Structure formats: C-alpha cells, structure tokens
CSV table of C-alpha atoms (C1' of nucleotides) in Angstrom, one decimal:
chain,number,residue,atom,x,y,z
A,13,UNK,CA,0.3,0.0,0.1
A,14,UNK,CA,2.9,2.5,-0.5
A,15,UNK,CA,1.4,3.5,-3.7
A,16,UNK,CA,-1.2,6.0,-3.6
A,17,UNK,CA,-4.3,5.5,-5.8
A,18,UNK,CA,-3.5,8.1,-8.0
A,19,UNK,CA,0.0,6.5,-9.2
A,20,UNK,CA,-2.0,3.3,-9.8
A,21,UNK,CA,-5.4,5.3,-11.6
A,22,UNK,CA,-3.2,8.2,-13.7
A,23,UNK,CA,-0.7,8.4,-16.5
A,24,UNK,CA,3.1,7.7,-14.4
A,25,UNK,CA,4.7,10.9,-15.0
A,26,UNK,CA,8.7,10.2,-13.6
A,27,UNK,CA,10.4,12.0,-10.7
A,28,UNK,CA,8.1,13.8,-7.9
A,29,UNK,CA,4.1,13.8,-9.6
A,30,UNK,CA,2.0,16.5,-9.5
A,31,UNK,CA,4.3,18.6,-9.7
A,32,UNK,CA,2.1,21.7,-10.8
A,33,UNK,CA,-0.1,20.6,-7.5
A,34,UNK,CA,2.7,21.5,-5.1
A,35,UNK,CA,3.8,25.0,-6.6
A,36,UNK,CA,-0.1,25.9,-5.9
A,37,UNK,CA,-0.1,24.6,-2.3
A,38,UNK,CA,3.4,26.0,-1.4
A,39,UNK,CA,2.4,29.4,-3.1
A,40,UNK,CA,-1.1,29.1,-0.6
A,41,UNK,CA,0.7,28.4,2.0
A,42,UNK,CA,3.3,31.1,1.5
A,43,UNK,CA,1.0,33.8,0.2
A,44,UNK,CA,-1.3,33.0,3.4
A,45,UNK,CA,2.0,33.5,6.0
A,46,UNK,CA,3.1,36.8,4.7
A,47,UNK,CA,1.7,37.9,2.6
A,48,UNK,CA,1.9,37.5,-1.7
A,49,UNK,CA,4.6,41.3,-1.7
A,50,UNK,CA,7.1,39.7,0.6
A,51,UNK,CA,7.2,36.0,-0.8
A,52,UNK,CA,9.3,35.3,-3.9
A,53,UNK,CA,8.8,32.8,-6.4
A,54,UNK,CA,12.3,31.0,-5.1
A,55,UNK,CA,11.0,30.6,-2.7
A,56,UNK,CA,7.6,28.7,-3.6
A,57,UNK,CA,9.4,27.1,-6.0
A,58,UNK,CA,11.5,25.4,-3.3
A,59,UNK,CA,8.8,24.8,-0.8
A,60,UNK,CA,7.2,22.4,-3.6
A,61,UNK,CA,11.3,21.0,-4.9
A,62,UNK,CA,11.3,22.6,-7.5
A,63,UNK,CA,13.0,25.4,-9.2
A,64,UNK,CA,12.0,29.2,-10.0
A,65,UNK,CA,12.5,28.5,-13.4
A,66,UNK,CA,9.9,25.6,-13.7
A,67,UNK,CA,7.0,27.8,-11.7
A,68,UNK,CA,7.6,29.7,-14.9
A,69,UNK,CA,6.8,26.3,-16.9
A,70,UNK,CA,3.8,25.4,-15.3
A,71,UNK,CA,2.0,29.6,-14.5
A,72,UNK,CA,2.1,32.7,-16.4
A,73,UNK,CA,2.9,34.6,-13.7
A,74,UNK,CA,3.7,34.6,-9.5
A,75,UNK,CA,-0.5,35.8,-9.6
A,76,UNK,CA,-1.5,33.1,-12.0
A,77,UNK,CA,-0.6,30.2,-9.3
A,78,UNK,CA,-4.0,31.6,-7.1
A,79,UNK,CA,-6.4,31.6,-10.9
A,80,UNK,CA,-6.0,28.3,-11.7
A,81,UNK,CA,-9.4,26.8,-11.0
A,82,UNK,CA,-10.5,29.5,-13.3
A,83,UNK,CA,-10.7,27.5,-16.6
A,84,UNK,CA,-12.5,24.5,-14.4
A,85,UNK,CA,-15.3,27.0,-14.0
A,86,UNK,CA,-16.0,29.1,-17.3
A,87,UNK,CA,-15.9,25.1,-18.8
A,88,UNK,CA,-18.8,23.5,-16.5
A,89,UNK,CA,-20.6,27.8,-17.2
A,90,UNK,CA,-20.9,27.2,-20.7
A,91,UNK,CA,-21.1,23.5,-20.7
A,92,UNK,CA,-24.9,24.1,-17.8
A,93,UNK,CA,-25.6,26.3,-20.4
A,94,UNK,CA,-25.2,24.3,-23.4
A,95,UNK,CA,-27.2,21.0,-21.2
A,96,UNK,CA,-30.1,23.1,-20.7
A,97,UNK,CA,-33.8,22.9,-22.6
A,98,UNK,CA,-34.0,25.3,-25.2
A,99,UNK,CA,-36.4,27.3,-25.3
A,100,UNK,CA,-35.9,28.8,-21.7
A,101,UNK,CA,-36.2,32.7,-20.4
A,102,UNK,CA,-32.1,33.9,-20.3
A,103,UNK,CA,-32.1,34.5,-16.9
A,104,UNK,CA,-33.2,31.2,-16.1
A,105,UNK,CA,-30.4,29.3,-18.1
A,106,UNK,CA,-28.0,32.1,-15.6
A,107,UNK,CA,-29.4,30.5,-12.6
A,108,UNK,CA,-29.0,26.7,-13.8
A,109,UNK,CA,-25.5,27.6,-15.0
A,110,UNK,CA,-23.9,29.3,-11.8
A,111,UNK,CA,-26.2,26.6,-9.1
A,112,UNK,CA,-24.3,24.2,-11.6
A,113,UNK,CA,-20.8,25.5,-10.4
A,114,UNK,CA,-22.0,24.0,-6.9
A,115,UNK,CA,-20.2,20.3,-8.6
A,116,UNK,CA,-16.7,21.5,-7.9
A,117,UNK,CA,-17.7,23.5,-4.5
A,118,UNK,CA,-18.8,19.9,-2.7
A,119,UNK,CA,-15.8,18.9,-0.6
A,120,UNK,CA,-15.0,20.8,2.3
A,121,UNK,CA,-11.7,20.7,1.2
A,122,UNK,CA,-12.2,23.2,-1.4
A,123,UNK,CA,-14.6,25.1,0.7
A,124,UNK,CA,-11.3,25.6,3.3
A,125,UNK,CA,-8.9,26.3,0.0
A,126,UNK,CA,-11.6,28.3,-1.5
A,127,UNK,CA,-11.4,30.6,1.9
A,128,UNK,CA,-7.6,30.7,1.9
A,129,UNK,CA,-7.1,32.1,-1.0
A,130,UNK,CA,-9.8,34.7,-0.8
A,131,UNK,CA,-8.5,35.9,2.2
A,132,UNK,CA,-4.7,35.9,0.3
A,133,UNK,CA,-6.9,38.3,-3.0
A,134,UNK,CA,-8.8,40.4,-0.7
A,135,UNK,CA,-5.2,41.7,1.0
A,136,UNK,CA,-3.7,42.8,-2.4
A,137,UNK,CA,-4.7,45.0,-5.2
A,138,UNK,CA,-2.9,43.0,-8.0
A,139,UNK,CA,-4.8,39.9,-7.1
A,140,UNK,CA,-7.5,42.2,-7.1
A,141,UNK,CA,-6.8,42.8,-10.3
A,142,UNK,CA,-6.4,39.5,-12.0
A,143,UNK,CA,-9.9,38.6,-10.3
A,144,UNK,CA,-11.1,41.1,-12.6
A,145,UNK,CA,-10.1,40.2,-15.1
A,146,UNK,CA,-10.7,36.4,-14.8
A,147,UNK,CA,-14.5,37.4,-13.6
A,148,UNK,CA,-14.8,39.7,-16.7
A,149,UNK,CA,-14.0,36.7,-19.0
A,150,UNK,CA,-15.9,34.6,-17.3
A,151,UNK,CA,-19.0,36.8,-18.5
A,152,UNK,CA,-17.8,37.1,-21.7
A,153,UNK,CA,-17.9,33.6,-21.7
A,154,UNK,CA,-21.5,33.8,-20.1
A,155,UNK,CA,-22.5,35.7,-23.0
A,156,UNK,CA,-21.3,33.2,-25.7
A,157,UNK,CA,-23.0,30.4,-24.5
A,158,UNK,CA,-26.1,31.9,-24.1
A,159,UNK,CA,-25.7,33.3,-27.3
A,160,UNK,CA,-24.9,29.9,-29.3
A,161,UNK,CA,-28.2,29.3,-27.3
A,162,UNK,CA,-30.4,31.4,-29.1
A,163,UNK,CA,-30.6,33.9,-26.7
A,164,UNK,CA,-30.2,37.5,-29.0
A,165,UNK,CA,-26.5,38.5,-28.0
A,166,UNK,CA,-28.4,42.2,-25.9
A,167,UNK,CA,-30.0,40.1,-23.2
A,168,UNK,CA,-27.1,37.5,-23.4
A,169,UNK,CA,-24.6,39.5,-22.0
A,170,UNK,CA,-27.1,41.8,-19.8
A,171,UNK,CA,-27.7,38.3,-18.1
A,172,UNK,CA,-24.5,36.8,-18.2
A,173,UNK,CA,-23.4,40.7,-16.6
A,174,UNK,CA,-26.4,39.9,-13.5
A,175,UNK,CA,-25.7,35.7,-13.9
A,176,UNK,CA,-21.9,37.2,-12.7
A,177,UNK,CA,-22.7,39.5,-10.3
A,178,UNK,CA,-24.8,37.4,-8.6
A,179,UNK,CA,-21.7,35.2,-8.8
A,180,UNK,CA,-20.0,37.6,-6.4
A,181,UNK,CA,-22.2,37.5,-4.1
A,182,UNK,CA,-23.5,34.0,-3.7
A,183,UNK,CA,-19.5,33.5,-3.5
A,184,UNK,CA,-19.2,35.3,-0.5
A,185,UNK,CA,-21.9,34.2,1.0
A,186,UNK,CA,-20.9,31.1,0.4
A,187,UNK,CA,-17.8,30.9,2.2
A,188,UNK,CA,-18.6,32.9,5.6
A,189,UNK,CA,-22.3,31.1,5.4
A,190,UNK,CA,-22.1,29.4,9.7
A,191,UNK,CA,-24.6,27.3,8.2
A,192,UNK,CA,-22.7,25.1,5.4
A,193,UNK,CA,-25.6,25.9,2.9
A,194,UNK,CA,-24.4,23.4,-0.6
A,195,UNK,CA,-23.5,26.4,-3.1
A,196,UNK,CA,-26.7,26.0,-5.3
A,197,UNK,CA,-29.3,26.9,-2.6
A,198,UNK,CA,-27.7,29.7,-1.7
A,199,UNK,CA,-27.8,30.6,-5.8
A,200,UNK,CA,-31.5,29.8,-5.9
A,201,UNK,CA,-31.8,31.9,-2.9
A,202,UNK,CA,-30.4,34.6,-4.5
A,203,UNK,CA,-31.6,35.0,-7.7
A,204,UNK,CA,-35.0,35.1,-5.7
A,205,UNK,CA,-33.9,37.8,-4.2
A,206,UNK,CA,-32.9,39.5,-7.5
A,207,UNK,CA,-36.6,38.4,-8.5
A,208,UNK,CA,-38.5,40.2,-5.7
A,209,UNK,CA,-36.7,43.2,-6.1
A,210,UNK,CA,-37.3,43.9,-9.8
A,211,UNK,CA,-40.9,42.7,-9.2
A,212,UNK,CA,-42.0,44.5,-6.4
B,21,UNK,CA,6.4,86.3,-27.5
B,22,UNK,CA,9.2,83.1,-26.6
B,23,UNK,CA,7.5,83.5,-23.8
B,24,UNK,CA,4.7,80.5,-23.4
B,25,UNK,CA,0.7,81.6,-22.2
B,26,UNK,CA,1.3,79.3,-20.1
B,27,UNK,CA,4.3,80.7,-18.5
B,28,UNK,CA,2.9,84.2,-17.8
B,29,UNK,CA,0.0,82.8,-16.4
B,30,UNK,CA,0.3,79.8,-14.5
B,31,UNK,CA,2.3,79.7,-11.2
B,32,UNK,CA,5.9,79.4,-12.3
B,33,UNK,CA,8.5,76.5,-11.5
B,34,UNK,CA,11.6,75.3,-11.6
B,35,UNK,CA,13.5,73.9,-14.0
B,36,UNK,CA,11.1,72.9,-17.4
B,37,UNK,CA,7.0,73.3,-15.9
B,38,UNK,CA,5.1,70.3,-17.0
B,39,UNK,CA,7.0,67.3,-15.6
B,40,UNK,CA,4.0,65.4,-15.6
B,41,UNK,CA,2.8,65.8,-18.2
B,42,UNK,CA,5.8,65.5,-20.6
B,43,UNK,CA,6.2,62.4,-19.2
B,44,UNK,CA,2.5,61.7,-20.1
B,45,UNK,CA,3.2,62.8,-23.7
B,46,UNK,CA,7.1,61.1,-24.4
B,47,UNK,CA,4.6,57.6,-22.6
B,48,UNK,CA,2.0,58.0,-25.2
B,49,UNK,CA,4.5,58.5,-28.2
B,50,UNK,CA,6.3,55.9,-27.8
B,51,UNK,CA,3.6,53.3,-26.8
B,52,UNK,CA,2.0,54.1,-30.0
B,53,UNK,CA,5.4,53.9,-32.2
B,54,UNK,CA,7.3,50.4,-31.2
B,55,UNK,CA,4.1,49.0,-28.7
B,56,UNK,CA,3.9,48.9,-24.8
B,57,UNK,CA,5.5,46.4,-24.2
B,58,UNK,CA,8.7,47.6,-26.3
B,59,UNK,CA,9.4,50.5,-24.7
B,60,UNK,CA,11.2,51.0,-21.5
B,61,UNK,CA,10.6,53.7,-18.6
B,62,UNK,CA,13.8,55.1,-19.0
B,63,UNK,CA,13.4,56.1,-23.2
B,64,UNK,CA,10.1,57.3,-22.2
B,65,UNK,CA,12.5,59.4,-18.9
B,66,UNK,CA,14.6,60.4,-21.7
B,67,UNK,CA,12.1,61.3,-24.5
B,68,UNK,CA,10.3,63.8,-21.2
B,69,UNK,CA,14.4,65.1,-20.2
B,70,UNK,CA,14.2,63.2,-17.0
B,71,UNK,CA,15.7,60.1,-15.6
B,72,UNK,CA,13.9,56.8,-14.4
B,73,UNK,CA,13.6,57.4,-10.5
B,74,UNK,CA,11.6,60.9,-11.4
B,75,UNK,CA,8.9,58.8,-13.9
B,76,UNK,CA,8.0,56.6,-11.1
B,77,UNK,CA,8.0,59.6,-8.6
B,78,UNK,CA,5.6,61.0,-10.7
B,79,UNK,CA,3.4,57.8,-12.0
B,80,UNK,CA,2.8,54.5,-9.3
B,81,UNK,CA,4.1,52.0,-12.8
B,82,UNK,CA,4.3,51.8,-16.5
B,83,UNK,CA,0.5,51.0,-17.1
B,84,UNK,CA,-0.9,53.9,-14.9
B,85,UNK,CA,1.0,56.8,-17.5
B,86,UNK,CA,-2.5,55.6,-20.0
B,87,UNK,CA,-4.7,56.7,-16.9
B,88,UNK,CA,-3.8,59.6,-15.2
B,89,UNK,CA,-7.5,61.1,-16.5
B,90,UNK,CA,-9.7,59.1,-14.7
B,91,UNK,CA,-9.3,60.4,-11.1
B,92,UNK,CA,-10.6,63.5,-12.6
B,93,UNK,CA,-13.9,61.5,-14.4
B,94,UNK,CA,-15.0,59.9,-11.3
B,95,UNK,CA,-15.1,63.6,-9.9
B,96,UNK,CA,-17.2,64.5,-12.3
B,97,UNK,CA,-19.2,62.0,-12.4
B,98,UNK,CA,-19.8,62.3,-8.2
B,99,UNK,CA,-20.6,66.0,-9.0
B,100,UNK,CA,-23.2,65.6,-11.7
B,101,UNK,CA,-25.2,62.8,-9.4
B,102,UNK,CA,-24.9,65.3,-6.3
B,103,UNK,CA,-25.4,68.0,-8.3
B,104,UNK,CA,-29.1,66.5,-9.8
B,105,UNK,CA,-32.4,67.1,-8.5
B,106,UNK,CA,-33.4,64.6,-5.7
B,107,UNK,CA,-36.2,62.3,-6.2
B,108,UNK,CA,-35.3,61.4,-9.7
B,109,UNK,CA,-35.3,57.9,-10.4
B,110,UNK,CA,-31.6,56.4,-10.3
B,111,UNK,CA,-31.3,55.7,-14.2
B,112,UNK,CA,-32.3,59.1,-15.1
B,113,UNK,CA,-29.0,60.4,-12.5
B,114,UNK,CA,-27.0,58.0,-14.3
B,115,UNK,CA,-28.1,59.6,-17.4
B,116,UNK,CA,-27.3,62.5,-16.3
B,117,UNK,CA,-23.9,61.4,-14.5
B,118,UNK,CA,-22.0,59.8,-17.7
B,119,UNK,CA,-23.5,62.6,-20.0
B,120,UNK,CA,-21.7,65.4,-18.0
B,121,UNK,CA,-18.5,63.4,-18.8
B,122,UNK,CA,-19.0,64.9,-22.2
B,123,UNK,CA,-17.2,68.4,-20.8
B,124,UNK,CA,-14.1,65.7,-20.5
B,125,UNK,CA,-14.2,65.1,-23.8
B,126,UNK,CA,-15.3,68.4,-26.2
B,127,UNK,CA,-12.0,70.1,-27.6
B,128,UNK,CA,-10.7,68.2,-30.7
B,129,UNK,CA,-7.1,67.4,-29.5
B,130,UNK,CA,-9.3,64.9,-26.1
B,131,UNK,CA,-10.7,62.9,-29.4
B,132,UNK,CA,-7.1,62.5,-30.5
B,133,UNK,CA,-5.5,61.8,-27.2
B,134,UNK,CA,-8.7,59.0,-26.5
B,135,UNK,CA,-8.3,57.2,-29.5
B,136,UNK,CA,-4.4,57.2,-29.5
B,137,UNK,CA,-4.4,55.8,-26.4
B,138,UNK,CA,-7.2,53.5,-26.7
B,139,UNK,CA,-5.8,51.9,-30.2
B,140,UNK,CA,-2.3,51.2,-27.3
B,141,UNK,CA,-4.7,50.0,-25.0
B,142,UNK,CA,-6.6,47.2,-26.9
B,143,UNK,CA,-3.1,46.0,-28.7
B,144,UNK,CA,-2.2,45.1,-25.1
B,145,UNK,CA,-3.3,42.7,-21.9
B,146,UNK,CA,-1.9,44.3,-18.9
B,147,UNK,CA,-3.1,47.7,-19.7
B,148,UNK,CA,-6.6,45.8,-20.2
B,149,UNK,CA,-6.4,44.7,-17.2
B,150,UNK,CA,-5.8,48.0,-15.9
B,151,UNK,CA,-8.5,49.7,-17.1
B,152,UNK,CA,-11.1,47.0,-16.3
B,153,UNK,CA,-9.9,47.9,-12.3
B,154,UNK,CA,-10.8,51.3,-14.0
B,155,UNK,CA,-14.3,51.0,-14.5
B,156,UNK,CA,-14.9,49.1,-11.7
B,157,UNK,CA,-13.5,51.8,-9.5
B,158,UNK,CA,-15.8,54.1,-11.3
B,159,UNK,CA,-18.4,52.1,-10.9
B,160,UNK,CA,-17.5,52.0,-7.3
B,161,UNK,CA,-18.2,55.7,-6.8
B,162,UNK,CA,-21.6,55.9,-8.6
B,163,UNK,CA,-22.6,53.5,-7.0
B,164,UNK,CA,-21.3,55.5,-3.4
B,165,UNK,CA,-22.6,58.4,-5.4
B,166,UNK,CA,-26.2,57.2,-5.8
B,167,UNK,CA,-26.1,55.7,-2.0
B,168,UNK,CA,-25.6,59.6,-0.9
B,169,UNK,CA,-28.2,60.8,-3.1
B,170,UNK,CA,-30.6,58.7,-1.6
B,171,UNK,CA,-30.9,55.1,-3.9
B,172,UNK,CA,-30.8,51.9,-1.9
B,173,UNK,CA,-28.2,50.5,-2.9
B,174,UNK,CA,-29.4,47.5,-4.2
B,175,UNK,CA,-31.0,49.8,-7.4
B,176,UNK,CA,-27.5,52.4,-6.6
B,177,UNK,CA,-25.5,49.1,-8.3
B,178,UNK,CA,-27.5,47.9,-10.6
B,179,UNK,CA,-27.4,51.0,-12.5
B,180,UNK,CA,-24.0,52.1,-12.0
B,181,UNK,CA,-23.4,48.8,-13.2
B,182,UNK,CA,-26.0,49.5,-15.9
B,183,UNK,CA,-24.4,53.6,-16.2
B,184,UNK,CA,-20.8,51.7,-16.6
B,185,UNK,CA,-21.7,49.8,-19.8
B,186,UNK,CA,-23.1,52.3,-21.3
B,187,UNK,CA,-20.0,54.3,-20.3
B,188,UNK,CA,-18.3,52.0,-22.5
B,189,UNK,CA,-20.1,51.2,-25.3
B,190,UNK,CA,-20.6,54.8,-26.0
B,191,UNK,CA,-16.7,55.6,-25.8
B,192,UNK,CA,-16.3,53.4,-28.5
B,193,UNK,CA,-18.8,54.8,-30.5
B,194,UNK,CA,-17.6,58.2,-29.8
B,195,UNK,CA,-14.1,57.5,-31.2
B,196,UNK,CA,-15.5,56.1,-34.1
B,197,UNK,CA,-18.1,58.4,-35.0
B,198,UNK,CA,-17.5,59.9,-38.5
B,199,UNK,CA,-20.2,62.1,-38.1
B,200,UNK,CA,-17.9,63.3,-35.0
B,201,UNK,CA,-20.9,64.0,-33.1
B,202,UNK,CA,-21.0,65.5,-29.2
B,203,UNK,CA,-21.0,63.0,-26.2
B,204,UNK,CA,-23.9,63.9,-24.5
B,205,UNK,CA,-25.8,63.5,-27.3
B,206,UNK,CA,-24.4,59.6,-28.0
B,207,UNK,CA,-25.2,58.9,-24.6
B,208,UNK,CA,-28.7,60.3,-24.8
B,209,UNK,CA,-29.1,57.9,-27.7
B,210,UNK,CA,-27.4,54.8,-25.9
B,211,UNK,CA,-30.1,55.0,-23.1
B,212,UNK,CA,-32.9,55.8,-25.4
B,213,UNK,CA,-32.2,52.6,-27.3
B,214,UNK,CA,-31.7,50.4,-23.8
B,215,UNK,CA,-34.8,51.6,-23.0
B,216,UNK,CA,-36.9,50.5,-25.6
B,217,UNK,CA,-35.0,47.2,-25.2
B,218,UNK,CA,-36.5,46.7,-21.7
B,219,UNK,CA,-40.1,48.6,-23.0
B,220,UNK,CA,-41.0,46.1,-25.9
C,15,DA,C1',21.8,90.0,1.7
C,16,DC,C1',21.9,85.8,5.0
C,17,DC,C1',19.8,81.6,5.8
C,18,DA,C1',17.2,77.6,6.7
C,19,DG,C1',14.5,75.0,5.0
C,20,DC,C1',11.0,72.8,1.2
C,21,DT,C1',10.9,70.6,-3.2
C,22,DA,C1',11.6,68.5,-7.5
C,23,DT,C1',15.1,66.2,-9.2
C,24,DG,C1',19.4,63.7,-9.7
C,25,DT,C1',22.0,59.2,-8.6
C,26,DC,C1',23.6,55.0,-7.1
C,27,DA,C1',22.8,50.2,-5.4
C,28,DG,C1',19.8,46.5,-5.3
C,29,DT,C1',15.9,43.2,-5.7
C,30,DC,C1',13.2,40.3,-7.7
C,31,DA,C1',9.8,39.0,-11.5
C,32,DC,C1',10.5,37.0,-16.0
C,33,DT,C1',12.9,35.0,-19.9
C,34,DG,C1',16.2,32.9,-23.2
C,35,DT,C1',19.9,29.3,-24.6
C,36,DC,C1',21.8,24.7,-23.5
C,37,DA,C1',22.3,21.4,-20.5
C,38,DT,C1',20.6,16.9,-18.3
C,39,DC,C1',18.2,12.7,-17.5
C,40,DA,C1',14.5,9.2,-17.0
C,41,DG,C1',11.4,6.8,-18.9
C,42,DG,C1',9.3,4.7,-24.0
C,43,DC,C1',10.4,2.6,-28.6
C,44,DT,C1',12.1,0.0,-31.8
D,2,DA,C1',21.2,-0.7,-26.8
D,3,DG,C1',20.1,3.3,-29.2
D,4,DC,C1',16.9,7.5,-30.2
D,5,DC,C1',13.3,10.3,-28.7
D,6,DT,C1',10.7,12.8,-25.9
D,7,DG,C1',8.8,16.0,-22.5
D,8,DA,C1',10.6,17.6,-18.2
D,9,DT,C1',13.5,20.1,-15.3
D,10,DG,C1',18.0,22.2,-13.5
D,11,DA,C1',21.8,25.8,-14.3
D,12,DC,C1',22.9,30.2,-16.4
D,13,DA,C1',23.1,34.3,-17.7
D,14,DG,C1',20.1,39.0,-18.7
D,15,DT,C1',16.7,42.4,-19.1
D,16,DG,C1',13.6,45.7,-17.4
D,17,DA,C1',10.7,46.8,-13.5
D,18,DC,C1',10.6,50.1,-9.3
D,19,DT,C1',12.4,50.8,-4.4
D,20,DG,C1',15.2,53.1,-0.7
D,21,DA,C1',18.9,56.3,0.2
D,22,DC,C1',21.3,60.3,0.0
D,23,DA,C1',22.5,64.1,-2.4
D,24,DT,C1',22.1,68.8,-5.2
D,25,DA,C1',19.9,72.7,-6.6
D,26,DG,C1',16.7,76.0,-7.4
D,27,DC,C1',12.7,79.0,-4.7
D,28,DT,C1',10.7,80.9,-0.6
D,29,DG,C1',10.1,82.5,3.6
D,30,DG,C1',12.2,85.1,7.6
D,31,DT,C1',15.9,87.9,9.7
DNA sequence: ACCAGCTATGTCAGTCACTGTCATCAGGCT
DNA sequence: AGCCTGATGACAGTGACTGACATAGCTGGT
C-alpha cells in the first residue's frame, strides 16, 4: 500500500508527480503566512522542491497560481448552458449555470481552500486586479454560451453580467455561511431576492 | 513672444515646468510607435528630459501614465450625481452623470488623444487589465454617489453597473463616430436604445 | 543679504519578476 | 543498445520598481 491510488490510476509521470499541484500548495501556504508581496517565486519553488524556472513553466506569472481553477469554472458554466433545454428565459439559464458551479465546491477541503485563497486576494490590489479580469472573462464566456443557445446578444450580455454579479455575491456568502448550506441553494435564494427586487 | 502663455499665467515652477505632462506625452508617443511592451521606462523619461526615477515619482507604474484621467472622470461623475435634483429615478441620475462626462471630451485634441490611447490599450492585455480596474472603481464611485443621493443600495449598484456599461459602449462609438457627434448626444441615444430594449 | 527649509530632481545600488538558451536525465519505443 | 521526448536544472540577462542620499533652485523670515 505504499503506492498511492493516484499513482495506480493516473498516467505515471517521471520524478515526483504533480509538480503543478505542489507549486500551488506551496504558494498558497507562503502567501497566507507572509502575504503575497513578501514571498518570492524562488521560495515557492524551493518549498515545492523545484526551481524558479520550473514555476514559470507551469504558471504564466506569480499571480496566476491562485487563479488556476478559473478555466474549469468557465468550462462548467458553458457546459451547463449548453445542456439546458432550449427556449427557457435567459435569466433561468444563467441561474442554472451558476448553480451548476456548486459541483466544483462540494468537498469541505474546497471550501477551506477557497477561504484561504480569498483572504489572500482580498489583501492585495494586484491580485484583485487579476480577479476582476477572470470574472470579466467568465462573463464573456457566459455571454457567448447564451448566444450559442439562441439568446439574442443584448439580452445575453445583460443576463451574463447579472449572473456574474450574483455569482460574486453568492460566493462570498457561501464562504461565510455559518450554516454551511450548499452553494446551489444559496444561488437559488439570491435569484429569488433578485426577482423580488425587480418585481415589487 | 518667446514666452509661452502658460509660463505667463501659471505658477512658475523651477526647471522646466510640467514634467508630469511631458512624461505622459512621451509615453503616449513611444507606446504608439513601438508598442507598450517594447518601450522601457528609461526611454520615456529620456524623451521627457528626465530620469527613470523621476518617472516613478509621478506615476505609480509603467501603466498608470495612460490612466491619469480616471480621477477626473470619477470626480465629474460624482459631482454630477450630487448636483442632480433629488427624487429622480436612478437611471435618470446615471444618464445625466454619464452625459456630464462630455465636458471632458469637448476639445478635438482630447478625442485624438483618446483615440491614440485606446489603440494602445487595445493591443496589450496588461493595459486592458488596468482598464478593467479603473472602470470597476468608477462603478463603485458611481454606486456610492447614488447611495449618497438617497438611492437604496441594490438599485444603486445595478444602475451604476448599467451606467458603466453604457459608458463603455458610448465611448467607443464616440471615438469611431464619422459624424463627430458630441458625446452627450450619443449617451442620450444609447439610453434611449436601452429603454426601447427593456420596454418592448 | 543671509540662512534655513522645502520640493523636485539626479545618482546609485539593490531586489525580484520574468525570459532565452542550453544541458541533463528518466522513461518509452524500436 | 540507441534514440526520442518531455520535464527539469543551471545560468545569464533584461527591465520594472524601491530605498537612500545628495543637490539645486526657490521661498520665507530675519
């Protein structure tokens, strides 16, 4: 049993596997301990048992290591829109897509990871800058997905923008929720609030 | 007549005056000629007759030199909201505030400057990143201004987001407009489109 | 007129993010 | 065994940005 499940299942890599994951873990730990600015890339690489050069082969820059998940977020979002039945109102498509992100947030470790990550990002303007970009790209992807699903462009971009706004709010609530309610439930509640707000 | 009007009117500064403006002008020219990435800060400073260190005393970083106007934008926006009569619907306040930005875009040189600047920003992801941040902060400021003007928070943030979206669209149209219509006129037209879109 | 302080600038050394290039090493394939 | 490939290491270099200190010209008071 000295061989891990991953080693048995996955494609065997040479050297120590999962260099990318080790780098991300090391970065999160160090950023959390000393703050983003006071950590050098060389230190992250050293903690992961690698060199600085290798860090930059896995991540485009020092910030990107905290935003790795955004591609999976985008992918889940567009798949959910594509899988939805045709002819539904745009806001409903968006609601379903955002709720579908809950699948990525199920495990408790995920929430703990997200919490640490968010605490770091909230303390640094450069990281907030990058987060804005990621959310903007997420909105663009959502707009495209809606458009591919026969939603006319103006309605699509508006619905997508609203959807991203709801996501931001809901994500923070989910991180802070003392009752640990599941993410899709909070999404549903947020969209109901929104409906009540616009239909007095 | 060898003494310029500025020299006669303004407060005489030591050395050559307006170092900040010269840096901005040099940066715009060089970024335009060779692209943002292929220009060094030292080169910008040299063209302005200054040193690299002085550049960083005037601008926080290499990008910021292109985003100097955003503080005046923000100021104009909040003043316009504060000056509006109370009790009007939020979207109307926002429309008036965005239209008020036209005062900053009157002179033809302004349009030419904005055009050059936008061409540069559109070619570089780092600059686009910064632009997103500036627009986001503009939205925050607009939200605050609306809130101070007795608009409840949810309506304020929604109206502000919509306002920023309209601003982005209108600004591009204004830059490209072959008829050179004034900015506030285009803003009005955009808000009418929006109204028609939401009231079929 | 002199001195003191203030402010914008210059100078210099240093850190660190990021890149290009070449060497190396382990495993798979023939 | 020999070759190829993909991930890594080693190393040098560029350029953004910072901290510390020096200097020059103005400004105010005496």
